[in-house]
PDB file of C-alpha atoms and ligand atoms in Angstrom:
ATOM      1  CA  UNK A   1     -32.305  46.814  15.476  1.00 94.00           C
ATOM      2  CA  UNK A   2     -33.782  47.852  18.929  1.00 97.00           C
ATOM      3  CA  UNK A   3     -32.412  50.447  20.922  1.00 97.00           C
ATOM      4  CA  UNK A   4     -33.096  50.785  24.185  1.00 98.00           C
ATOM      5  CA  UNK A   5     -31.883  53.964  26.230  1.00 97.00           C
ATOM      6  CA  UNK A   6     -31.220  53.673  30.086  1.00 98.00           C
ATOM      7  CA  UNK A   7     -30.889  56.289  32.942  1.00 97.00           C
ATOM      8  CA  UNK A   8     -27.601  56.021  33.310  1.00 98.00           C
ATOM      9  CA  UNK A   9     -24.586  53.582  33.496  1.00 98.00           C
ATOM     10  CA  UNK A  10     -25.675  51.746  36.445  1.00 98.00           C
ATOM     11  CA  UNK A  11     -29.382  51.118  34.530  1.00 98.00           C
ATOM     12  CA  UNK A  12     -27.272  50.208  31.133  1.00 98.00           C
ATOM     13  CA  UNK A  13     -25.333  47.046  33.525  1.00 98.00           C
ATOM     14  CA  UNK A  14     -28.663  45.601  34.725  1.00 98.00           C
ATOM     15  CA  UNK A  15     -30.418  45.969  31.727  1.00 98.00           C
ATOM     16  CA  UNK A  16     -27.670  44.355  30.132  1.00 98.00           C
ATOM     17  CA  UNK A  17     -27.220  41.662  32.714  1.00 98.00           C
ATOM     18  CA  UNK A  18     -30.841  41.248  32.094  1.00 98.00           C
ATOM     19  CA  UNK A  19     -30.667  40.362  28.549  1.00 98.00           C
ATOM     20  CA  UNK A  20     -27.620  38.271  28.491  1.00 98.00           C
ATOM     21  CA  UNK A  21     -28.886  36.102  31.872  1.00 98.00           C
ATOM     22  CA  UNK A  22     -32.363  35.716  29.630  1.00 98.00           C
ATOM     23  CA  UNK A  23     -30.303  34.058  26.907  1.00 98.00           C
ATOM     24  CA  UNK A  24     -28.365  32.706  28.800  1.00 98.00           C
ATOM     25  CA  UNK A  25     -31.590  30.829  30.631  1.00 98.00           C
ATOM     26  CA  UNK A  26     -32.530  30.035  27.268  1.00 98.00           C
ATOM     27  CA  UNK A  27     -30.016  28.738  25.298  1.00 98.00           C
ATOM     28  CA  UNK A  28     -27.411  26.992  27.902  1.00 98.00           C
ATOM     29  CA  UNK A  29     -24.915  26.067  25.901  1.00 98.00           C
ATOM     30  CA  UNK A  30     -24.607  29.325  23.723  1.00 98.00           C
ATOM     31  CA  UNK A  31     -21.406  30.663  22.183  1.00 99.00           C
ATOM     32  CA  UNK A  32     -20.762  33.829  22.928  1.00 98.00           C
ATOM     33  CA  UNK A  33     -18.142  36.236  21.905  1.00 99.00           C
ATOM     34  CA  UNK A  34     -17.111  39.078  24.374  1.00 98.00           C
ATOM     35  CA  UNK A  35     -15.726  42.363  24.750  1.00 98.00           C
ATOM     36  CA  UNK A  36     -13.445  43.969  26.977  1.00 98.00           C
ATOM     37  CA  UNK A  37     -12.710  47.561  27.321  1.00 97.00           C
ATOM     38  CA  UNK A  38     -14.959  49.732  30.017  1.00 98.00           C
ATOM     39  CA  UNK A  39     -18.072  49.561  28.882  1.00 98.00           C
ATOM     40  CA  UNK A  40     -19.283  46.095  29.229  1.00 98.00           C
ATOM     41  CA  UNK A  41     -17.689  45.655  32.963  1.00 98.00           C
ATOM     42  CA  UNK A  42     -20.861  46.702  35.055  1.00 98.00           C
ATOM     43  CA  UNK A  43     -22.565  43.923  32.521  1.00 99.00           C
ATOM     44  CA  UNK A  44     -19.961  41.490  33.885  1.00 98.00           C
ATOM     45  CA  UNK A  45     -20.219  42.900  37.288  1.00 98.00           C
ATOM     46  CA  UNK A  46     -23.811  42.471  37.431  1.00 98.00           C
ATOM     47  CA  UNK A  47     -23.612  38.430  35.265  1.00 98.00           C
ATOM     48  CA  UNK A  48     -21.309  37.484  38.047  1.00 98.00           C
ATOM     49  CA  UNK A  49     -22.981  38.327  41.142  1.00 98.00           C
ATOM     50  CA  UNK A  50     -25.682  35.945  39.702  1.00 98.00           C
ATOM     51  CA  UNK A  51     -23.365  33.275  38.968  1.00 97.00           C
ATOM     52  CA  UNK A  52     -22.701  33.331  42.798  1.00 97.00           C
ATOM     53  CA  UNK A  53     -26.032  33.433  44.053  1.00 97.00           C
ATOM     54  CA  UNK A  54     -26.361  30.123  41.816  1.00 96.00           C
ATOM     55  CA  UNK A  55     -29.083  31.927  39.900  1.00 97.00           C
ATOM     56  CA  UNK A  56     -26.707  31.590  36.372  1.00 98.00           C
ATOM     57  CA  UNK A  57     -25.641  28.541  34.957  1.00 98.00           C
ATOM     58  CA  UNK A  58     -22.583  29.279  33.222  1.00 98.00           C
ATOM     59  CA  UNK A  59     -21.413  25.534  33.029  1.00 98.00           C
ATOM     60  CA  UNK A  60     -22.387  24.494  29.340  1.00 98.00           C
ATOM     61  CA  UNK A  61     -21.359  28.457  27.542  1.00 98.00           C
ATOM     62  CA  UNK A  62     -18.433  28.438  25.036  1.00 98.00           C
ATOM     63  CA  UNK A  63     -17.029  32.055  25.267  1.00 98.00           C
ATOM     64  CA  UNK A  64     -14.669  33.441  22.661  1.00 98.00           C
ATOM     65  CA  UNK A  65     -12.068  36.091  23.024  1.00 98.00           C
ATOM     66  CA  UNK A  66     -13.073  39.095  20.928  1.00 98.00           C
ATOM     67  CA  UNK A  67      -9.867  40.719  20.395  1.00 98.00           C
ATOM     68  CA  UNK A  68      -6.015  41.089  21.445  1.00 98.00           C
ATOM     69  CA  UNK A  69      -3.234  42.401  21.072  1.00 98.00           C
ATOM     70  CA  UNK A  70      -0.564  40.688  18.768  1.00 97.00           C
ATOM     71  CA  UNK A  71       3.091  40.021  19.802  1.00 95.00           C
ATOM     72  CA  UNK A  72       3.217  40.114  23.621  1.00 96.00           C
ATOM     73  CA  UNK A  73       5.192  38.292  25.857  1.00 94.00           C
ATOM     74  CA  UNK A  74       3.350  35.597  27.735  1.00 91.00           C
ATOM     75  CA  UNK A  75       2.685  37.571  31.191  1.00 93.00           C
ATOM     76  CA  UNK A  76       2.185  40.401  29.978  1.00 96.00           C
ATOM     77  CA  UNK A  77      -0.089  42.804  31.642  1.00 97.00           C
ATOM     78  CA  UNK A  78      -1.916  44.271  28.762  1.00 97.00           C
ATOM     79  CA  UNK A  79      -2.771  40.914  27.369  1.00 97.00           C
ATOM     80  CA  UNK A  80      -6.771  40.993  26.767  1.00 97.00           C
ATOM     81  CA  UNK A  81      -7.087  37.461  27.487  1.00 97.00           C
ATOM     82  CA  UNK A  82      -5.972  38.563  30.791  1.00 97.00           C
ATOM     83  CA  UNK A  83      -8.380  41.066  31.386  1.00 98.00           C
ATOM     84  CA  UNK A  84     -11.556  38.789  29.689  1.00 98.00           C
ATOM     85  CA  UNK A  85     -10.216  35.881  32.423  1.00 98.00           C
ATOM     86  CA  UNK A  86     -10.711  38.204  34.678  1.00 98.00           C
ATOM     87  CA  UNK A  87     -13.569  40.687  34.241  1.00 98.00           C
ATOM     88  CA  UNK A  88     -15.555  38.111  32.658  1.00 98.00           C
ATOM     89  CA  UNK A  89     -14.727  33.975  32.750  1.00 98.00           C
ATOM     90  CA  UNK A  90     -12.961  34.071  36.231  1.00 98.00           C
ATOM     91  CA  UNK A  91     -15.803  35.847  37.936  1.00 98.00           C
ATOM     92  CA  UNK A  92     -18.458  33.418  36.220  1.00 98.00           C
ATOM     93  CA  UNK A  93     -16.531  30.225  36.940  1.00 98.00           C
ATOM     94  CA  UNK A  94     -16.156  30.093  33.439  1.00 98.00           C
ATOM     95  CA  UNK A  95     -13.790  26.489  33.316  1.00 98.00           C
ATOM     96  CA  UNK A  96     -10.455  27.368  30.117  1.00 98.00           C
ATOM     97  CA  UNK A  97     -12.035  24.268  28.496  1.00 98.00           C
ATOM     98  CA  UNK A  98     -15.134  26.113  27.405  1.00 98.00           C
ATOM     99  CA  UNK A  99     -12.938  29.114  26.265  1.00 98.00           C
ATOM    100  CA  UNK A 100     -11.533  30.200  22.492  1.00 98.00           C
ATOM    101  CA  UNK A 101      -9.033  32.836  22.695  1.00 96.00           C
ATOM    102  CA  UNK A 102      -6.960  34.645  20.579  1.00 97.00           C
ATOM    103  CA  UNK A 103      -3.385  34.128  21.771  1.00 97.00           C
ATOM    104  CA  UNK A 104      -1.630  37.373  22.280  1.00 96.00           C
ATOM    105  CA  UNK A 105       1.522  35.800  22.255  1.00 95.00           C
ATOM    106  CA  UNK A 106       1.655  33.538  19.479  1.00 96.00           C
ATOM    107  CA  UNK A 107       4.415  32.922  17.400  1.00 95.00           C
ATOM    108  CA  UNK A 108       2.093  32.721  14.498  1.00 97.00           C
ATOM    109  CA  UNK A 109      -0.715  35.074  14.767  1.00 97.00           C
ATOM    110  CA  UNK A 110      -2.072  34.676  11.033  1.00 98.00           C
ATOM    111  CA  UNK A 111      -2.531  30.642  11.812  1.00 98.00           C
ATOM    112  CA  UNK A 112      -4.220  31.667  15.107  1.00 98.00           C
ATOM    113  CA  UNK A 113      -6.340  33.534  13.694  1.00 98.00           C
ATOM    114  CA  UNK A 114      -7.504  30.868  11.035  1.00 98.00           C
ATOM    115  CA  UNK A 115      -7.574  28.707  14.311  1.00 98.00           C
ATOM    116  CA  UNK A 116      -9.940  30.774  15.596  1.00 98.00           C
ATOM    117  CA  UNK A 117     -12.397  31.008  12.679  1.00 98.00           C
ATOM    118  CA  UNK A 118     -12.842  27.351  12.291  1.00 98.00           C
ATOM    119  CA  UNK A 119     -13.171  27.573  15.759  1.00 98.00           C
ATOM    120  CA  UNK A 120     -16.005  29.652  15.628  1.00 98.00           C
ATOM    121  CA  UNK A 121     -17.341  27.953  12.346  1.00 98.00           C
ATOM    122  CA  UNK A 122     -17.353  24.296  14.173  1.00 98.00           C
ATOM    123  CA  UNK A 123     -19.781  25.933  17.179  1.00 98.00           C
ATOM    124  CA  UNK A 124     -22.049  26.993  14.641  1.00 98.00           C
ATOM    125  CA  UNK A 125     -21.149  30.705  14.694  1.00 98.00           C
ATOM    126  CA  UNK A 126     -21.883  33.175  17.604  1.00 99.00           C
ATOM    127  CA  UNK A 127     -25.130  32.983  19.331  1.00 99.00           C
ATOM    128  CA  UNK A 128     -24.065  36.478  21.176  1.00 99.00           C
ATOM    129  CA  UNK A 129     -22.050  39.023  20.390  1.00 99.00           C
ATOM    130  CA  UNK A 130     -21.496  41.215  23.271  1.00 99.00           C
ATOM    131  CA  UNK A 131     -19.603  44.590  22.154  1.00 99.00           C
ATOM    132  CA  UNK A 132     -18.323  47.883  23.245  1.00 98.00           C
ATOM    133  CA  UNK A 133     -18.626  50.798  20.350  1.00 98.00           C
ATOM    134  CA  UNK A 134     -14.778  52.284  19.206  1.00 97.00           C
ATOM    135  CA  UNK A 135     -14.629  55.899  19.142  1.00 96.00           C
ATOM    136  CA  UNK A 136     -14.204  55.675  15.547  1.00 97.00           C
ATOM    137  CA  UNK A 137     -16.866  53.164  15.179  1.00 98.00           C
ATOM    138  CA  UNK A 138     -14.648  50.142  15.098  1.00 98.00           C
ATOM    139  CA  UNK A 139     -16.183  46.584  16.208  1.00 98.00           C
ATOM    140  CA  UNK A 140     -13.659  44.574  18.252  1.00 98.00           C
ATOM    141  CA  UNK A 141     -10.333  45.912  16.682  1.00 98.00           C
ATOM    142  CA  UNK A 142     -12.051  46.195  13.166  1.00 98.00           C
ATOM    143  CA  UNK A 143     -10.821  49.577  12.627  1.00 98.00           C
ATOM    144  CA  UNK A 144     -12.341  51.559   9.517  1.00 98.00           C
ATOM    145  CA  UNK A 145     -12.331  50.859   6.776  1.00 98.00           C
ATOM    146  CA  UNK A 146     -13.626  47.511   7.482  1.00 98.00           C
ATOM    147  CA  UNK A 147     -15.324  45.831   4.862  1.00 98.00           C
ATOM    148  CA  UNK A 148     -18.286  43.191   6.073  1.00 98.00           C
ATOM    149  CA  UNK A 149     -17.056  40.123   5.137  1.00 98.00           C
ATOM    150  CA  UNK A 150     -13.259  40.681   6.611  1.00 98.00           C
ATOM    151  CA  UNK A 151     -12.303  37.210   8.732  1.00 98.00           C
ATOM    152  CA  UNK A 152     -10.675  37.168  11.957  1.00 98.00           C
ATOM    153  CA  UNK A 153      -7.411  38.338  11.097  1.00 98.00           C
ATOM    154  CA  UNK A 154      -3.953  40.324  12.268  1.00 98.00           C
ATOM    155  CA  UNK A 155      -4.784  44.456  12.102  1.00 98.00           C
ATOM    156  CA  UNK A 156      -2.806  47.578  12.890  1.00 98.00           C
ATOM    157  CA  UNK A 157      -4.285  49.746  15.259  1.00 97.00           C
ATOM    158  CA  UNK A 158      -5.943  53.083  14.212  1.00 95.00           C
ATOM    159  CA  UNK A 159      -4.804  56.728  15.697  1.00 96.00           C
ATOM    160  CA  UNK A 160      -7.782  56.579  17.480  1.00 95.00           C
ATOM    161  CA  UNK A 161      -7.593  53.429  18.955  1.00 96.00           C
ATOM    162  CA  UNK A 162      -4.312  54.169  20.242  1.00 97.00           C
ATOM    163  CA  UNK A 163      -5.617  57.187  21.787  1.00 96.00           C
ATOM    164  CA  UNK A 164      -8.485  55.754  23.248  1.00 95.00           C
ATOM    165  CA  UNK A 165      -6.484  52.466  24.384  1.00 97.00           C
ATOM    166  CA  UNK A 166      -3.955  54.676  26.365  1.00 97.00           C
ATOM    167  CA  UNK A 167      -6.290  55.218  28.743  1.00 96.00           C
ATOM    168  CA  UNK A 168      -6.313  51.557  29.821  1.00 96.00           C
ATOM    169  CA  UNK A 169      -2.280  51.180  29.734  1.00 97.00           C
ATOM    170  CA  UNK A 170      -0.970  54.381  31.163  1.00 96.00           C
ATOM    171  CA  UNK A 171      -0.482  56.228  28.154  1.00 97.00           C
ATOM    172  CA  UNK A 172      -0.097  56.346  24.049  1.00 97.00           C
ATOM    173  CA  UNK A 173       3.560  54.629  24.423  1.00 97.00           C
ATOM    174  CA  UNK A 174       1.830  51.989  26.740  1.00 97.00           C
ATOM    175  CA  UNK A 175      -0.653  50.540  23.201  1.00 97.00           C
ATOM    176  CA  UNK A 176       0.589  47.910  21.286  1.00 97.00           C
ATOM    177  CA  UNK A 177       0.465  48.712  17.630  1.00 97.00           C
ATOM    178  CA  UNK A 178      -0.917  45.384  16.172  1.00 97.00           C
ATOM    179  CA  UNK A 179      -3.586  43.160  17.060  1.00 98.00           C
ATOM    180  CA  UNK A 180      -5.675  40.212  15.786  1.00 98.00           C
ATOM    181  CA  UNK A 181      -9.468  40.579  16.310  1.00 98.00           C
ATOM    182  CA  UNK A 182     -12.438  39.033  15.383  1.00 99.00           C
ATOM    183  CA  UNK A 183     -13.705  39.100  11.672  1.00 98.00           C
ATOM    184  CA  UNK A 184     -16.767  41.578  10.192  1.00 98.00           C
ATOM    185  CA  UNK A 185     -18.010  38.350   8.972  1.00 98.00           C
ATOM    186  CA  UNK A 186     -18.348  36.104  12.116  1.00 98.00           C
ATOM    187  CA  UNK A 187     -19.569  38.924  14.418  1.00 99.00           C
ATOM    188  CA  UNK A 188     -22.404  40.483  11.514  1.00 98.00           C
ATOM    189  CA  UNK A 189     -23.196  36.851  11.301  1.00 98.00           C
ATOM    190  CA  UNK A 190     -24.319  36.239  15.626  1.00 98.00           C
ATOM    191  CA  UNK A 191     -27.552  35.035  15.681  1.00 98.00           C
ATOM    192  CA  UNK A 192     -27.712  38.221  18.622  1.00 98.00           C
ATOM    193  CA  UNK A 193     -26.222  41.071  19.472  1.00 99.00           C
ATOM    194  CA  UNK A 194     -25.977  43.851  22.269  1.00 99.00           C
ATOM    195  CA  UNK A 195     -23.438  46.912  21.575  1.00 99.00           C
ATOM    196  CA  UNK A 196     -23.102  48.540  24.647  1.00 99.00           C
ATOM    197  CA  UNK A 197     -22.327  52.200  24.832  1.00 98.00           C
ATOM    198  CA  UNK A 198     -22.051  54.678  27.476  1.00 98.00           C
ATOM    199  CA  UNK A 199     -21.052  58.582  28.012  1.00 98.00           C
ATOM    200  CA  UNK A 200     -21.337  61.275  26.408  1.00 97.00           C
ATOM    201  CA  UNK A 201     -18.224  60.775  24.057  1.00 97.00           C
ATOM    202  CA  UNK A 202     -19.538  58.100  22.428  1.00 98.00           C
ATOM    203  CA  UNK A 203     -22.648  60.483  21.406  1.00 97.00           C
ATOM    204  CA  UNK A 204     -21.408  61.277  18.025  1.00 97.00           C
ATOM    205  CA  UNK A 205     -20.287  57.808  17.275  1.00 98.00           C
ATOM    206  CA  UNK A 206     -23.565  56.156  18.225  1.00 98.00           C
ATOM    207  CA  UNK A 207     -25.449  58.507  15.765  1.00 97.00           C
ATOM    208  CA  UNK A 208     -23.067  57.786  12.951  1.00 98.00           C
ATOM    209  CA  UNK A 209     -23.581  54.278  13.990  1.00 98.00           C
ATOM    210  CA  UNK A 210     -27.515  54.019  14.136  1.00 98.00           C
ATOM    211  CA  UNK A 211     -28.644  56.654  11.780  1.00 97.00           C
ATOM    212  CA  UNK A 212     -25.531  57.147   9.275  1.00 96.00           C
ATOM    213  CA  UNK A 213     -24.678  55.709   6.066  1.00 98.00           C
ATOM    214  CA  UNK A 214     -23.850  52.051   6.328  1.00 98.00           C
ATOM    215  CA  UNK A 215     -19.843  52.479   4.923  1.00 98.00           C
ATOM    216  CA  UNK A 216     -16.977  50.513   5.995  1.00 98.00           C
ATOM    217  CA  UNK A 217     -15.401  53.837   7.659  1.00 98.00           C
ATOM    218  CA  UNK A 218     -18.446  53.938  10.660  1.00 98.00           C
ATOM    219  CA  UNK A 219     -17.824  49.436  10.812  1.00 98.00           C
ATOM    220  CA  UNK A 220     -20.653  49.278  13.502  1.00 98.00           C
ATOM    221  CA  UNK A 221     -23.194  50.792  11.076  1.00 98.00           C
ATOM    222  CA  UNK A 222     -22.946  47.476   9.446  1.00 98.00           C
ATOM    223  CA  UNK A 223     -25.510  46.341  12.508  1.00 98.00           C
ATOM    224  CA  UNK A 224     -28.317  48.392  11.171  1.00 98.00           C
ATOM    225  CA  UNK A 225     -28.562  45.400   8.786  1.00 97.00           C
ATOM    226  CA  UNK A 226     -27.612  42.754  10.464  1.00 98.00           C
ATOM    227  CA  UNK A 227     -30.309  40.486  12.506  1.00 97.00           C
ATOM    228  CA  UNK A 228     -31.228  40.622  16.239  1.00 98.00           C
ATOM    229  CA  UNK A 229     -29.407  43.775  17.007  1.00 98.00           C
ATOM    230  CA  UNK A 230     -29.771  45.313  20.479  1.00 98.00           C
ATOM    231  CA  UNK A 231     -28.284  48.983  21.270  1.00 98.00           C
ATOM    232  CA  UNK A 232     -28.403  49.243  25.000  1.00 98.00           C
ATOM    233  CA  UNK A 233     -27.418  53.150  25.438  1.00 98.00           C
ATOM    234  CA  UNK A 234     -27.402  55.311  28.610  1.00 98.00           C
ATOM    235  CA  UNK A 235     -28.911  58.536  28.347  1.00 98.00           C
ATOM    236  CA  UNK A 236     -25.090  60.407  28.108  1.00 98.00           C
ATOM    237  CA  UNK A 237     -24.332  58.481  25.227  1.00 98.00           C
ATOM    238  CA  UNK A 238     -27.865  59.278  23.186  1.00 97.00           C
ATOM    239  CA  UNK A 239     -29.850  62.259  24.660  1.00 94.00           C
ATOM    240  CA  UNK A 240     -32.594  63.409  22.742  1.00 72.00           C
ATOM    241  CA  UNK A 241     -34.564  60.156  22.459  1.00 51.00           C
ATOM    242  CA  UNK A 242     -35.962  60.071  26.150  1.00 45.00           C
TER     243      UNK A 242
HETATM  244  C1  GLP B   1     -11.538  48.923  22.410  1.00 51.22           C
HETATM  245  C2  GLP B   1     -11.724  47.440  22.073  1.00 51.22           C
HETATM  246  C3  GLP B   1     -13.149  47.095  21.818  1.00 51.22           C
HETATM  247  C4  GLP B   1     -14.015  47.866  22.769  1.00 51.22           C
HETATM  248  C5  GLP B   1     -13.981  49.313  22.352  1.00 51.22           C
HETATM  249  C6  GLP B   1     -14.728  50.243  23.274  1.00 51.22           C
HETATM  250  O1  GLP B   1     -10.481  49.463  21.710  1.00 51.22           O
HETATM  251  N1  GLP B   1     -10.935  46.997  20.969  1.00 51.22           N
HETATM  252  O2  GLP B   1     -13.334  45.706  21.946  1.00 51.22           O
HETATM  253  O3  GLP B   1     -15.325  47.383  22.717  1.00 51.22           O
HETATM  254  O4  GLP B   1     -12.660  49.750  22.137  1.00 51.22           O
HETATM  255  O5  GLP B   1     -14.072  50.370  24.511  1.00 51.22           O
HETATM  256  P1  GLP B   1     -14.724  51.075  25.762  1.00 51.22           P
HETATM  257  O6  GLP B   1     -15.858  50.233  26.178  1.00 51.22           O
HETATM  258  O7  GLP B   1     -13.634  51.147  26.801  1.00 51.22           O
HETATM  259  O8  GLP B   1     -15.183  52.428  25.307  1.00 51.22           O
END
């Protein structure tokens, strides 16, 4: 695992841009599997001004949903699909052909989610894993505990991760209470990964995360032993290393 600390938030996005644009150059037709939530959107940001200036080739990538909410109507506006479309695939003329999602509003969640994994199992698993950090160390929605070989699968959302989701949605009431997300198993298994965290209320997390037990009640610990790990922090989120 390789951390690598940054000034601040607008340092973490290039850096971050950096590294996935470098992988990107390298392997063309990568899968990669991608967050939403705050943290990752100066990343995107940053990925799709490149895309415009024609210095990103984005044409031959297979990009996987990494979570959503389960049960919502169609249009919805708190679907994450939404939001990946358009923080991330949108903005880097990402075409739906090259896209796996997990279908917020499917009738049958539990078959979408198998759908998924043999999704991901038929490209060969994830070449990137691009994540945020939970504030109670969850991975995706793989809310503690979470075991490391858990599937993609249909979850009910933590205390926490209500709390913390509110602030997206306008409020606690505003979170839906179930949601499918990506599996322990596929994500430990990406050939790379970059966990992303910013601010200083992610500093306890991180540490539990980095330098903790491994346990399924901190999930993201389970990267300290998993291969080609890269912690991109800004100096908020892990001070005393600079
Ligand atoms: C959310 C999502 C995760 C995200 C994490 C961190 O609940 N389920 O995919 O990575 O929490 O979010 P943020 O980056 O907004 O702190």
């Amino acid at each position: 695992m390789q951390l690598t600390i940054t000034e601040d938030y607008a340092a973490l996005s290039r850096a971050g841009a950096d590294y996935v644009a470098a992988l990107i150059a390298a392997s063309p037709a990568a899968a990669l599997v991608v967050a939403t939530g705050n943290t990752p959107m100066g990343v995107y940001s940053a990925l799709a001004a490149r895309a415009a200036a024609g210095t990103l080739d984005t044409s031959r990538l297979r990009v996987f949903q990494l979570d959503a909410y389960a049960g919502l109507a169609p249009d919805d506006r708190r679907s994450l699909f939404r939001w990946t479309n358009e923080s991330f695939l949108a903005p880097l003329g990402i075409r739906p052909d090259q896209v796996v999602l997990l279908p917020d509003d499917a009738p049958d969640p539990d078959a979408a989610c198998r759908a998924y994994d043999a999704a991901v199992a038929a490209a060969g698993g994830f070449d990137l894993a691009i994540l945020g950090l939970g504030p109670n160390g969850h991975l995706g929605f793989n809310e503690p505990p979470a075991d490391p070989g858990l599937p993609t699968r249909v979850v009910r959302l933590s205390e926490e991760s209500i709390a913390s989701n509110a602030a997206y949605w306008g409020g606690r009431d505003a979170v839906p209470r179930a949601a499918m997300t990506c599996g322990m198993a596929q994500l430990l298994a990406a050939r790379h990964t970059l966990l992303l965290v910013s601010g200083e209320h992610k500093r306890a997390i991180l540490r539990r995360t980095l330098e903790g037990p491994i346990t399924p009640d901190v999930p993201a610990s389970f990267l300290q032993r998993a291969a080609g790990v890269t912690v991109l922090a800004d100096r908020a989120a892990w001070p005393d290393t600079v």
